[in-house]
mmCIF file with all atom_site columns, C-alpha atoms in Angstrom:
data_model
loop_
_atom_site.group_PDB
_atom_site.id
_atom_site.type_symbol
_atom_site.label_atom_id
_atom_site.label_alt_id
_atom_site.label_comp_id
_atom_site.label_asym_id
_atom_site.label_entity_id
_atom_site.label_seq_id
_atom_site.pdbx_PDB_ins_code
_atom_site.Cartn_x
_atom_site.Cartn_y
_atom_site.Cartn_z
_atom_site.occupancy
_atom_site.B_iso_or_equiv
_atom_site.pdbx_formal_charge
_atom_site.auth_seq_id
_atom_site.auth_comp_id
_atom_site.auth_asym_id
_atom_site.auth_atom_id
_atom_site.pdbx_PDB_model_num
ATOM 1   C CA . UNK B 1 1   ? 36.825 -50.551 -15.088 1.00 0.00 ? 151 UNK B CA 1
ATOM 2   C CA . UNK B 1 2   ? 40.570 -50.714 -15.270 1.00 0.00 ? 152 UNK B CA 1
ATOM 3   C CA . UNK B 1 3   ? 42.532 -50.481 -12.040 1.00 0.00 ? 153 UNK B CA 1
ATOM 4   C CA . UNK B 1 4   ? 43.614 -46.951 -12.997 1.00 0.00 ? 154 UNK B CA 1
ATOM 5   C CA . UNK B 1 5   ? 39.984 -45.868 -13.502 1.00 0.00 ? 155 UNK B CA 1
ATOM 6   C CA . UNK B 1 6   ? 38.897 -47.431 -10.229 1.00 0.00 ? 156 UNK B CA 1
ATOM 7   C CA . UNK B 1 7   ? 41.693 -45.655 -8.357  1.00 0.00 ? 157 UNK B CA 1
ATOM 8   C CA . UNK B 1 8   ? 40.118 -42.341 -9.427  1.00 0.00 ? 158 UNK B CA 1
ATOM 9   C CA . UNK B 1 9   ? 36.501 -43.341 -8.829  1.00 0.00 ? 159 UNK B CA 1
ATOM 10  C CA . UNK B 1 10  ? 37.142 -44.980 -5.458  1.00 0.00 ? 160 UNK B CA 1
ATOM 11  C CA . UNK B 1 11  ? 38.058 -41.698 -3.780  1.00 0.00 ? 161 UNK B CA 1
ATOM 12  C CA . UNK B 1 12  ? 34.687 -40.225 -4.770  1.00 0.00 ? 162 UNK B CA 1
ATOM 13  C CA . UNK B 1 13  ? 32.532 -43.076 -3.497  1.00 0.00 ? 163 UNK B CA 1
ATOM 14  C CA . UNK B 1 14  ? 30.902 -42.747 -0.063  1.00 0.00 ? 164 UNK B CA 1
ATOM 15  C CA . UNK B 1 15  ? 32.329 -44.752 2.824   1.00 0.00 ? 165 UNK B CA 1
ATOM 16  C CA . UNK B 1 16  ? 29.767 -47.262 4.208   1.00 0.00 ? 166 UNK B CA 1
ATOM 17  C CA . UNK B 1 17  ? 28.609 -46.434 7.716   1.00 0.00 ? 167 UNK B CA 1
ATOM 18  C CA . UNK B 1 18  ? 29.593 -49.780 9.174   1.00 0.00 ? 168 UNK B CA 1
ATOM 19  C CA . UNK B 1 19  ? 33.225 -49.198 8.178   1.00 0.00 ? 169 UNK B CA 1
ATOM 20  C CA . UNK B 1 20  ? 33.259 -45.997 10.222  1.00 0.00 ? 170 UNK B CA 1
ATOM 21  C CA . UNK B 1 21  ? 31.781 -47.619 13.291  1.00 0.00 ? 171 UNK B CA 1
ATOM 22  C CA . UNK B 1 22  ? 28.259 -46.378 12.621  1.00 0.00 ? 172 UNK B CA 1
ATOM 23  C CA . UNK B 1 23  ? 25.200 -48.579 12.595  1.00 0.00 ? 173 UNK B CA 1
ATOM 24  C CA . UNK B 1 24  ? 24.212 -50.660 9.597   1.00 0.00 ? 174 UNK B CA 1
ATOM 25  C CA . UNK B 1 25  ? 24.895 -54.024 8.030   1.00 0.00 ? 175 UNK B CA 1
ATOM 26  C CA . UNK B 1 26  ? 27.964 -54.741 5.883   1.00 0.00 ? 176 UNK B CA 1
ATOM 27  C CA . UNK B 1 27  ? 27.197 -54.267 2.201   1.00 0.00 ? 177 UNK B CA 1
ATOM 28  C CA . UNK B 1 28  ? 26.751 -57.375 0.085   1.00 0.00 ? 178 UNK B CA 1
ATOM 29  C CA . UNK B 1 29  ? 28.445 -55.961 -3.021  1.00 0.00 ? 179 UNK B CA 1
ATOM 30  C CA . UNK B 1 30  ? 31.536 -53.838 -3.550  1.00 0.00 ? 180 UNK B CA 1
ATOM 31  C CA . UNK B 1 31  ? 31.245 -50.383 -5.073  1.00 0.00 ? 181 UNK B CA 1
ATOM 32  C CA . UNK B 1 32  ? 33.416 -51.329 -8.036  1.00 0.00 ? 182 UNK B CA 1
ATOM 33  C CA . UNK B 1 33  ? 30.891 -53.989 -9.052  1.00 0.00 ? 183 UNK B CA 1
ATOM 34  C CA . UNK B 1 34  ? 28.095 -51.445 -8.803  1.00 0.00 ? 184 UNK B CA 1
ATOM 35  C CA . UNK B 1 35  ? 29.854 -48.863 -10.957 1.00 0.00 ? 185 UNK B CA 1
ATOM 36  C CA . UNK B 1 36  ? 30.697 -51.526 -13.543 1.00 0.00 ? 186 UNK B CA 1
ATOM 37  C CA . UNK B 1 37  ? 27.039 -52.577 -13.608 1.00 0.00 ? 187 UNK B CA 1
ATOM 38  C CA . UNK B 1 38  ? 25.815 -49.000 -14.138 1.00 0.00 ? 188 UNK B CA 1
ATOM 39  C CA . UNK B 1 39  ? 28.344 -48.429 -16.906 1.00 0.00 ? 189 UNK B CA 1
ATOM 40  C CA . UNK B 1 40  ? 27.260 -51.666 -18.603 1.00 0.00 ? 190 UNK B CA 1
ATOM 41  C CA . UNK B 1 41  ? 23.642 -50.560 -18.317 1.00 0.00 ? 191 UNK B CA 1
ATOM 42  C CA . UNK B 1 42  ? 24.314 -47.189 -19.956 1.00 0.00 ? 192 UNK B CA 1
ATOM 43  C CA . UNK B 1 43  ? 26.687 -48.505 -22.642 1.00 0.00 ? 193 UNK B CA 1
ATOM 44  C CA . UNK B 1 44  ? 24.288 -51.251 -23.724 1.00 0.00 ? 194 UNK B CA 1
ATOM 45  C CA . UNK B 1 45  ? 21.093 -49.217 -23.452 1.00 0.00 ? 195 UNK B CA 1
ATOM 46  C CA . UNK B 1 46  ? 19.385 -52.083 -21.629 1.00 0.00 ? 196 UNK B CA 1
ATOM 47  C CA . UNK B 1 47  ? 16.770 -52.088 -18.886 1.00 0.00 ? 197 UNK B CA 1
ATOM 48  C CA . UNK B 1 48  ? 17.663 -52.753 -15.279 1.00 0.00 ? 198 UNK B CA 1
ATOM 49  C CA . UNK B 1 49  ? 15.767 -56.031 -15.298 1.00 0.00 ? 199 UNK B CA 1
ATOM 50  C CA . UNK B 1 50  ? 17.893 -57.220 -18.227 1.00 0.00 ? 200 UNK B CA 1
ATOM 51  C CA . UNK B 1 51  ? 21.083 -56.979 -16.137 1.00 0.00 ? 201 UNK B CA 1
ATOM 52  C CA . UNK B 1 52  ? 23.235 -60.107 -16.780 1.00 0.00 ? 202 UNK B CA 1
ATOM 53  C CA . UNK B 1 53  ? 23.722 -62.545 -13.921 1.00 0.00 ? 203 UNK B CA 1
ATOM 54  C CA . UNK B 1 54  ? 27.441 -61.685 -13.785 1.00 0.00 ? 204 UNK B CA 1
ATOM 55  C CA . UNK B 1 55  ? 26.491 -58.408 -12.106 1.00 0.00 ? 205 UNK B CA 1
ATOM 56  C CA . UNK B 1 56  ? 24.735 -57.803 -8.762  1.00 0.00 ? 206 UNK B CA 1
ATOM 57  C CA . UNK B 1 57  ? 20.940 -58.112 -8.651  1.00 0.00 ? 207 UNK B CA 1
ATOM 58  C CA . UNK B 1 58  ? 19.270 -55.353 -10.682 1.00 0.00 ? 208 UNK B CA 1
ATOM 59  C CA . UNK B 1 59  ? 17.312 -53.934 -7.745  1.00 0.00 ? 209 UNK B CA 1
ATOM 60  C CA . UNK B 1 60  ? 20.520 -53.570 -5.719  1.00 0.00 ? 210 UNK B CA 1
ATOM 61  C CA . UNK B 1 61  ? 22.201 -51.799 -8.639  1.00 0.00 ? 211 UNK B CA 1
ATOM 62  C CA . UNK B 1 62  ? 19.278 -49.392 -8.924  1.00 0.00 ? 212 UNK B CA 1
ATOM 63  C CA . UNK B 1 63  ? 19.200 -48.756 -5.179  1.00 0.00 ? 213 UNK B CA 1
ATOM 64  C CA . UNK B 1 64  ? 22.904 -47.905 -5.181  1.00 0.00 ? 214 UNK B CA 1
ATOM 65  C CA . UNK B 1 65  ? 22.637 -45.633 -8.204  1.00 0.00 ? 215 UNK B CA 1
ATOM 66  C CA . UNK B 1 66  ? 19.607 -43.879 -6.729  1.00 0.00 ? 216 UNK B CA 1
ATOM 67  C CA . UNK B 1 67  ? 21.479 -43.254 -3.478  1.00 0.00 ? 217 UNK B CA 1
ATOM 68  C CA . UNK B 1 68  ? 24.521 -41.918 -5.337  1.00 0.00 ? 218 UNK B CA 1
ATOM 69  C CA . UNK B 1 69  ? 22.323 -39.707 -7.547  1.00 0.00 ? 219 UNK B CA 1
ATOM 70  C CA . UNK B 1 70  ? 20.396 -38.250 -4.599  1.00 0.00 ? 220 UNK B CA 1
ATOM 71  C CA . UNK B 1 71  ? 23.670 -37.474 -2.820  1.00 0.00 ? 221 UNK B CA 1
ATOM 72  C CA . UNK B 1 72  ? 25.101 -35.754 -5.899  1.00 0.00 ? 222 UNK B CA 1
ATOM 73  C CA . UNK B 1 73  ? 27.701 -38.453 -6.547  1.00 0.00 ? 223 UNK B CA 1
ATOM 74  C CA . UNK B 1 74  ? 26.694 -39.074 -10.183 1.00 0.00 ? 224 UNK B CA 1
ATOM 75  C CA . UNK B 1 75  ? 27.152 -35.371 -10.923 1.00 0.00 ? 225 UNK B CA 1
ATOM 76  C CA . UNK B 1 76  ? 30.462 -35.426 -9.050  1.00 0.00 ? 226 UNK B CA 1
ATOM 77  C CA . UNK B 1 77  ? 31.719 -38.283 -11.252 1.00 0.00 ? 227 UNK B CA 1
ATOM 78  C CA . UNK B 1 78  ? 30.710 -36.342 -14.367 1.00 0.00 ? 228 UNK B CA 1
ATOM 79  C CA . UNK B 1 79  ? 32.300 -33.075 -13.273 1.00 0.00 ? 229 UNK B CA 1
ATOM 80  C CA . UNK B 1 80  ? 35.586 -34.703 -12.313 1.00 0.00 ? 230 UNK B CA 1
ATOM 81  C CA . UNK B 1 81  ? 35.768 -36.466 -15.655 1.00 0.00 ? 231 UNK B CA 1
ATOM 82  C CA . UNK B 1 82  ? 34.990 -33.232 -17.524 1.00 0.00 ? 232 UNK B CA 1
ATOM 83  C CA . UNK B 1 83  ? 37.790 -31.442 -15.660 1.00 0.00 ? 233 UNK B CA 1
ATOM 84  C CA . UNK B 1 84  ? 40.251 -34.192 -16.612 1.00 0.00 ? 234 UNK B CA 1
ATOM 85  C CA . UNK B 1 85  ? 39.231 -33.986 -20.285 1.00 0.00 ? 235 UNK B CA 1
ATOM 86  C CA . UNK B 1 86  ? 39.743 -30.219 -20.256 1.00 0.00 ? 236 UNK B CA 1
ATOM 87  C CA . UNK B 1 87  ? 43.192 -30.552 -18.675 1.00 0.00 ? 237 UNK B CA 1
ATOM 88  C CA . UNK B 1 88  ? 44.162 -33.243 -21.195 1.00 0.00 ? 238 UNK B CA 1
ATOM 89  C CA . UNK B 1 89  ? 43.143 -30.818 -23.959 1.00 0.00 ? 239 UNK B CA 1
ATOM 90  C CA . UNK B 1 90  ? 45.425 -28.111 -22.562 1.00 0.00 ? 240 UNK B CA 1
ATOM 91  C CA . UNK B 1 91  ? 42.577 -26.126 -20.992 1.00 0.00 ? 241 UNK B CA 1
ATOM 92  C CA . UNK B 1 92  ? 42.022 -24.836 -17.473 1.00 0.00 ? 242 UNK B CA 1
ATOM 93  C CA . UNK B 1 93  ? 39.635 -27.087 -15.500 1.00 0.00 ? 243 UNK B CA 1
ATOM 94  C CA . UNK B 1 94  ? 37.278 -24.132 -15.000 1.00 0.00 ? 244 UNK B CA 1
ATOM 95  C CA . UNK B 1 95  ? 35.861 -22.696 -18.252 1.00 0.00 ? 245 UNK B CA 1
ATOM 96  C CA . UNK B 1 96  ? 35.516 -18.983 -18.957 1.00 0.00 ? 246 UNK B CA 1
ATOM 97  C CA . UNK B 1 97  ? 33.169 -19.213 -21.971 1.00 0.00 ? 247 UNK B CA 1
ATOM 98  C CA . UNK B 1 98  ? 30.130 -21.332 -22.807 1.00 0.00 ? 248 UNK B CA 1
ATOM 99  C CA . UNK B 1 99  ? 27.329 -21.907 -25.327 1.00 0.00 ? 249 UNK B CA 1
ATOM 100 C CA . UNK B 1 100 ? 23.619 -22.238 -24.477 1.00 0.00 ? 250 UNK B CA 1
ATOM 101 C CA . UNK B 1 101 ? 20.818 -23.778 -26.531 1.00 0.00 ? 251 UNK B CA 1
ATOM 102 C CA . UNK B 1 102 ? 17.628 -25.835 -26.264 1.00 0.00 ? 252 UNK B CA 1
ATOM 103 C CA . UNK B 1 103 ? 16.204 -28.819 -28.122 1.00 0.00 ? 253 UNK B CA 1
ATOM 104 C CA . UNK B 1 104 ? 12.660 -30.166 -28.177 1.00 0.00 ? 254 UNK B CA 1
ATOM 105 C CA . UNK B 1 105 ? 12.447 -33.935 -27.810 1.00 0.00 ? 255 UNK B CA 1
ATOM 106 C CA . UNK B 1 106 ? 9.303  -35.903 -28.478 1.00 0.00 ? 256 UNK B CA 1
ATOM 107 C CA . UNK B 1 107 ? 8.175  -37.640 -25.284 1.00 0.00 ? 257 UNK B CA 1
ATOM 108 C CA . UNK B 1 108 ? 6.894  -41.176 -24.907 1.00 0.00 ? 258 UNK B CA 1
ATOM 109 C CA . UNK B 1 109 ? 3.244  -41.827 -24.180 1.00 0.00 ? 259 UNK B CA 1
ATOM 110 C CA . UNK B 1 110 ? 4.170  -42.511 -20.557 1.00 0.00 ? 260 UNK B CA 1
ATOM 111 C CA . UNK B 1 111 ? 5.427  -38.943 -20.000 1.00 0.00 ? 261 UNK B CA 1
ATOM 112 C CA . UNK B 1 112 ? 2.903  -37.146 -17.739 1.00 0.00 ? 262 UNK B CA 1
ATOM 113 C CA . UNK B 1 113 ? 0.924  -34.341 -19.367 1.00 0.00 ? 263 UNK B CA 1
ATOM 114 C CA . UNK B 1 114 ? 1.908  -32.036 -16.491 1.00 0.00 ? 264 UNK B CA 1
ATOM 115 C CA . UNK B 1 115 ? 5.577  -32.093 -17.564 1.00 0.00 ? 265 UNK B CA 1
ATOM 116 C CA . UNK B 1 116 ? 5.163  -31.745 -21.315 1.00 0.00 ? 266 UNK B CA 1
ATOM 117 C CA . UNK B 1 117 ? 3.916  -28.964 -23.573 1.00 0.00 ? 267 UNK B CA 1
ATOM 118 C CA . UNK B 1 118 ? 3.323  -27.944 -27.172 1.00 0.00 ? 268 UNK B CA 1
ATOM 119 C CA . UNK B 1 119 ? 6.238  -26.647 -29.205 1.00 0.00 ? 269 UNK B CA 1
ATOM 120 C CA . UNK B 1 120 ? 4.765  -24.235 -31.738 1.00 0.00 ? 270 UNK B CA 1
ATOM 121 C CA . UNK B 1 121 ? 7.852  -24.367 -33.928 1.00 0.00 ? 271 UNK B CA 1
ATOM 122 C CA . UNK B 1 122 ? 8.174  -28.152 -34.131 1.00 0.00 ? 272 UNK B CA 1
ATOM 123 C CA . UNK B 1 123 ? 4.400  -28.710 -33.952 1.00 0.00 ? 273 UNK B CA 1
ATOM 124 C CA . UNK B 1 124 ? 4.777  -31.514 -31.411 1.00 0.00 ? 274 UNK B CA 1
ATOM 125 C CA . UNK B 1 125 ? 3.790  -32.105 -27.802 1.00 0.00 ? 275 UNK B CA 1
ATOM 126 C CA . UNK B 1 126 ? 7.021  -32.849 -26.020 1.00 0.00 ? 276 UNK B CA 1
ATOM 127 C CA . UNK B 1 127 ? 9.692  -31.845 -23.549 1.00 0.00 ? 277 UNK B CA 1
ATOM 128 C CA . UNK B 1 128 ? 12.595 -29.488 -24.072 1.00 0.00 ? 278 UNK B CA 1
ATOM 129 C CA . UNK B 1 129 ? 16.136 -29.950 -22.825 1.00 0.00 ? 279 UNK B CA 1
ATOM 130 C CA . UNK B 1 130 ? 18.197 -26.837 -22.181 1.00 0.00 ? 280 UNK B CA 1
ATOM 131 C CA . UNK B 1 131 ? 21.961 -27.205 -21.938 1.00 0.00 ? 281 UNK B CA 1
ATOM 132 C CA . UNK B 1 132 ? 25.067 -25.090 -21.467 1.00 0.00 ? 282 UNK B CA 1
ATOM 133 C CA . UNK B 1 133 ? 28.360 -26.485 -22.755 1.00 0.00 ? 283 UNK B CA 1
ATOM 134 C CA . UNK B 1 134 ? 31.962 -25.332 -22.672 1.00 0.00 ? 284 UNK B CA 1
ATOM 135 C CA . UNK B 1 135 ? 34.011 -24.700 -25.825 1.00 0.00 ? 285 UNK B CA 1
ATOM 136 C CA . UNK B 1 136 ? 34.766 -28.428 -26.054 1.00 0.00 ? 286 UNK B CA 1
ATOM 137 C CA . UNK B 1 137 ? 31.062 -29.246 -26.076 1.00 0.00 ? 287 UNK B CA 1
ATOM 138 C CA . UNK B 1 138 ? 31.138 -30.743 -22.560 1.00 0.00 ? 288 UNK B CA 1
ATOM 139 C CA . UNK B 1 139 ? 28.088 -30.253 -20.346 1.00 0.00 ? 289 UNK B CA 1
ATOM 140 C CA . UNK B 1 140 ? 28.178 -27.531 -17.691 1.00 0.00 ? 290 UNK B CA 1
ATOM 141 C CA . UNK B 1 141 ? 24.477 -27.228 -16.810 1.00 0.00 ? 291 UNK B CA 1
ATOM 142 C CA . UNK B 1 142 ? 21.285 -29.041 -17.804 1.00 0.00 ? 292 UNK B CA 1
ATOM 143 C CA . UNK B 1 143 ? 17.584 -28.407 -17.283 1.00 0.00 ? 293 UNK B CA 1
ATOM 144 C CA . UNK B 1 144 ? 14.495 -30.180 -18.652 1.00 0.00 ? 294 UNK B CA 1
ATOM 145 C CA . UNK B 1 145 ? 11.164 -28.377 -19.061 1.00 0.00 ? 295 UNK B CA 1
ATOM 146 C CA . UNK B 1 146 ? 7.926  -28.736 -20.942 1.00 0.00 ? 296 UNK B CA 1
ATOM 147 C CA . UNK B 1 147 ? 8.397  -27.693 -24.570 1.00 0.00 ? 297 UNK B CA 1
ATOM 148 C CA . UNK B 1 148 ? 6.012  -24.794 -24.018 1.00 0.00 ? 298 UNK B CA 1
ATOM 149 C CA . UNK B 1 149 ? 8.642  -23.037 -21.857 1.00 0.00 ? 299 UNK B CA 1
ATOM 150 C CA . UNK B 1 150 ? 10.386 -20.240 -23.746 1.00 0.00 ? 300 UNK B CA 1
ATOM 151 C CA . UNK B 1 151 ? 14.137 -20.246 -24.223 1.00 0.00 ? 301 UNK B CA 1
ATOM 152 C CA . UNK B 1 152 ? 14.391 -16.867 -22.480 1.00 0.00 ? 302 UNK B CA 1
ATOM 153 C CA . UNK B 1 153 ? 12.583 -17.960 -19.309 1.00 0.00 ? 303 UNK B CA 1
ATOM 154 C CA . UNK B 1 154 ? 14.408 -21.268 -19.018 1.00 0.00 ? 304 UNK B CA 1
ATOM 155 C CA . UNK B 1 155 ? 17.661 -19.612 -20.028 1.00 0.00 ? 305 UNK B CA 1
ATOM 156 C CA . UNK B 1 156 ? 17.506 -17.207 -17.097 1.00 0.00 ? 306 UNK B CA 1
ATOM 157 C CA . UNK B 1 157 ? 17.241 -20.059 -14.600 1.00 0.00 ? 307 UNK B CA 1
ATOM 158 C CA . UNK B 1 158 ? 19.948 -22.014 -16.382 1.00 0.00 ? 308 UNK B CA 1
ATOM 159 C CA . UNK B 1 159 ? 22.353 -19.076 -16.481 1.00 0.00 ? 309 UNK B CA 1
ATOM 160 C CA . UNK B 1 160 ? 21.844 -18.516 -12.751 1.00 0.00 ? 310 UNK B CA 1
ATOM 161 C CA . UNK B 1 161 ? 22.759 -22.153 -12.105 1.00 0.00 ? 311 UNK B CA 1
ATOM 162 C CA . UNK B 1 162 ? 25.746 -21.818 -14.419 1.00 0.00 ? 312 UNK B CA 1
ATOM 163 C CA . UNK B 1 163 ? 26.973 -18.740 -12.566 1.00 0.00 ? 313 UNK B CA 1
ATOM 164 C CA . UNK B 1 164 ? 26.642 -20.477 -9.190  1.00 0.00 ? 314 UNK B CA 1
ATOM 165 C CA . UNK B 1 165 ? 28.683 -23.512 -10.251 1.00 0.00 ? 315 UNK B CA 1
ATOM 166 C CA . UNK B 1 166 ? 31.095 -21.966 -12.762 1.00 0.00 ? 316 UNK B CA 1
ATOM 167 C CA . UNK B 1 167 ? 31.777 -18.447 -11.564 1.00 0.00 ? 317 UNK B CA 1
ATOM 168 C CA . UNK B 1 168 ? 34.605 -17.845 -14.054 1.00 0.00 ? 318 UNK B CA 1
ATOM 169 C CA . UNK B 1 169 ? 32.299 -17.988 -17.092 1.00 0.00 ? 319 UNK B CA 1
ATOM 170 C CA . UNK B 1 170 ? 31.956 -14.412 -18.373 1.00 0.00 ? 320 UNK B CA 1
ATOM 171 C CA . UNK B 1 171 ? 30.821 -14.984 -21.979 1.00 0.00 ? 321 UNK B CA 1
ATOM 172 C CA . UNK B 1 172 ? 28.019 -17.144 -23.329 1.00 0.00 ? 322 UNK B CA 1
ATOM 173 C CA . UNK B 1 173 ? 27.049 -17.533 -26.989 1.00 0.00 ? 323 UNK B CA 1
ATOM 174 C CA . UNK B 1 174 ? 23.397 -18.119 -27.898 1.00 0.00 ? 324 UNK B CA 1
ATOM 175 C CA . UNK B 1 175 ? 20.962 -18.073 -30.823 1.00 0.00 ? 325 UNK B CA 1
ATOM 176 C CA . UNK B 1 176 ? 18.164 -15.643 -31.574 1.00 0.00 ? 326 UNK B CA 1
ATOM 177 C CA . UNK B 1 177 ? 15.830 -17.258 -29.041 1.00 0.00 ? 327 UNK B CA 1
ATOM 178 C CA . UNK B 1 178 ? 17.742 -15.633 -26.178 1.00 0.00 ? 328 UNK B CA 1
ATOM 179 C CA . UNK B 1 179 ? 17.466 -11.989 -27.213 1.00 0.00 ? 329 UNK B CA 1
ATOM 180 C CA . UNK B 1 180 ? 15.707 -9.203  -25.322 1.00 0.00 ? 330 UNK B CA 1
ATOM 181 C CA . UNK B 1 181 ? 15.628 -8.772  -21.568 1.00 0.00 ? 331 UNK B CA 1
ATOM 182 C CA . UNK B 1 182 ? 17.696 -11.919 -20.955 1.00 0.00 ? 332 UNK B CA 1
ATOM 183 C CA . UNK B 1 183 ? 20.740 -10.188 -22.446 1.00 0.00 ? 333 UNK B CA 1
ATOM 184 C CA . UNK B 1 184 ? 20.284 -7.273  -20.058 1.00 0.00 ? 334 UNK B CA 1
ATOM 185 C CA . UNK B 1 185 ? 19.716 -9.602  -17.096 1.00 0.00 ? 335 UNK B CA 1
ATOM 186 C CA . UNK B 1 186 ? 22.866 -11.589 -17.855 1.00 0.00 ? 336 UNK B CA 1
ATOM 187 C CA . UNK B 1 187 ? 24.961 -8.433  -18.143 1.00 0.00 ? 337 UNK B CA 1
ATOM 188 C CA . UNK B 1 188 ? 23.493 -6.473  -15.245 1.00 0.00 ? 338 UNK B CA 1
ATOM 189 C CA . UNK B 1 189 ? 22.877 -9.191  -12.656 1.00 0.00 ? 339 UNK B CA 1
ATOM 190 C CA . UNK B 1 190 ? 25.169 -12.106 -13.534 1.00 0.00 ? 340 UNK B CA 1
ATOM 191 C CA . UNK B 1 191 ? 28.010 -10.078 -15.085 1.00 0.00 ? 341 UNK B CA 1
ATOM 192 C CA . UNK B 1 192 ? 27.936 -12.396 -18.101 1.00 0.00 ? 342 UNK B CA 1
ATOM 193 C CA . UNK B 1 193 ? 28.160 -11.156 -21.705 1.00 0.00 ? 343 UNK B CA 1
ATOM 194 C CA . UNK B 1 194 ? 25.398 -13.045 -23.531 1.00 0.00 ? 344 UNK B CA 1
ATOM 195 C CA . UNK B 1 195 ? 26.321 -12.791 -27.214 1.00 0.00 ? 345 UNK B CA 1
ATOM 196 C CA . UNK B 1 196 ? 23.561 -13.641 -29.678 1.00 0.00 ? 346 UNK B CA 1
ATOM 197 C CA . UNK B 1 197 ? 24.900 -15.156 -32.902 1.00 0.00 ? 347 UNK B CA 1
ATOM 198 C CA . UNK B 1 198 ? 22.303 -14.874 -35.654 1.00 0.00 ? 348 UNK B CA 1
ATOM 199 C CA . UNK B 1 199 ? 22.384 -16.567 -39.034 1.00 0.00 ? 349 UNK B CA 1
ATOM 200 C CA . UNK B 1 200 ? 22.196 -14.372 -42.117 1.00 0.00 ? 350 UNK B CA 1
ATOM 201 C CA . UNK B 1 201 ? 18.989 -14.126 -44.111 1.00 0.00 ? 351 UNK B CA 1
ATOM 202 C CA . UNK B 1 202 ? 20.419 -16.058 -47.080 1.00 0.00 ? 352 UNK B CA 1
ATOM 203 C CA . UNK B 1 203 ? 21.378 -19.195 -45.105 1.00 0.00 ? 353 UNK B CA 1
ATOM 204 C CA . UNK B 1 204 ? 19.254 -22.090 -43.974 1.00 0.00 ? 354 UNK B CA 1
ATOM 205 C CA . UNK B 1 205 ? 19.837 -25.327 -42.100 1.00 0.00 ? 355 UNK B CA 1
ATOM 206 C CA . UNK B 1 206 ? 22.955 -26.178 -40.116 1.00 0.00 ? 356 UNK B CA 1
ATOM 207 C CA . UNK B 1 207 ? 26.217 -24.363 -40.786 1.00 0.00 ? 357 UNK B CA 1
ATOM 208 C CA . UNK B 1 208 ? 29.527 -24.369 -38.920 1.00 0.00 ? 358 UNK B CA 1
ATOM 209 C CA . UNK B 1 209 ? 30.070 -20.738 -39.856 1.00 0.00 ? 359 UNK B CA 1
ATOM 210 C CA . UNK B 1 210 ? 27.952 -19.614 -36.920 1.00 0.00 ? 360 UNK B CA 1
ATOM 211 C CA . UNK B 1 211 ? 30.584 -18.670 -34.360 1.00 0.00 ? 361 UNK B CA 1
ATOM 212 C CA . UNK B 1 212 ? 30.639 -21.169 -31.461 1.00 0.00 ? 362 UNK B CA 1
ATOM 213 C CA . UNK B 1 213 ? 26.994 -22.137 -32.050 1.00 0.00 ? 363 UNK B CA 1
ATOM 214 C CA . UNK B 1 214 ? 27.966 -25.407 -33.748 1.00 0.00 ? 364 UNK B CA 1
ATOM 215 C CA . UNK B 1 215 ? 29.596 -26.624 -30.516 1.00 0.00 ? 365 UNK B CA 1
ATOM 216 C CA . UNK B 1 216 ? 26.287 -27.029 -28.703 1.00 0.00 ? 366 UNK B CA 1
ATOM 217 C CA . UNK B 1 217 ? 24.665 -28.520 -31.816 1.00 0.00 ? 367 UNK B CA 1
ATOM 218 C CA . UNK B 1 218 ? 27.354 -31.189 -31.833 1.00 0.00 ? 368 UNK B CA 1
ATOM 219 C CA . UNK B 1 219 ? 26.589 -31.982 -28.202 1.00 0.00 ? 369 UNK B CA 1
ATOM 220 C CA . UNK B 1 220 ? 22.916 -32.460 -29.091 1.00 0.00 ? 370 UNK B CA 1
ATOM 221 C CA . UNK B 1 221 ? 24.066 -34.808 -31.864 1.00 0.00 ? 371 UNK B CA 1
ATOM 222 C CA . UNK B 1 222 ? 26.064 -36.798 -29.297 1.00 0.00 ? 372 UNK B CA 1
ATOM 223 C CA . UNK B 1 223 ? 23.003 -37.051 -27.075 1.00 0.00 ? 373 UNK B CA 1
#
């Protein structure tokens, strides 16, 4: 990281107990080294055990990341960065509109059968990732289910989470998989206008003419 990046990240990192007079041994590695190691891991798509010797030991990197993840720090990093991107784009940090969609992803053989299901449309046994993005395509909420879960059922849970974390969102665009009682639930309980954007009968495949829908498709492409 550059010094400017570290100045932002440092304020979000937890203070070790021994520095505040609490029990515990001094840490063997600085937090900046750990964040650099995690970023290298993600950017290179490597395994933890393939961590170069220039970084801290792989098991220490994993232990630190796991502790940060369990304490919500990884999500905090992401949300702060998203807010800065929105401000740099001339937007308010808190969005008022979003787009929801789901994508089935074929799972590896190691994925437990209890957390995967059959997608009748794709004809594969896999998992499904459900996401809500803002109008820049940046993630607001994420949930992973078995592919057998319907978009409506998962969408209800996801919209509840969205409302809890981003209370200013009052409009969400969706595809035809989110019709029916979910629209009524969003309007009556969450006070969110769930607008279903359907493609016309004479179109097929991907098209950017579907209002706002292409934003979430682009995010899936990024992933």
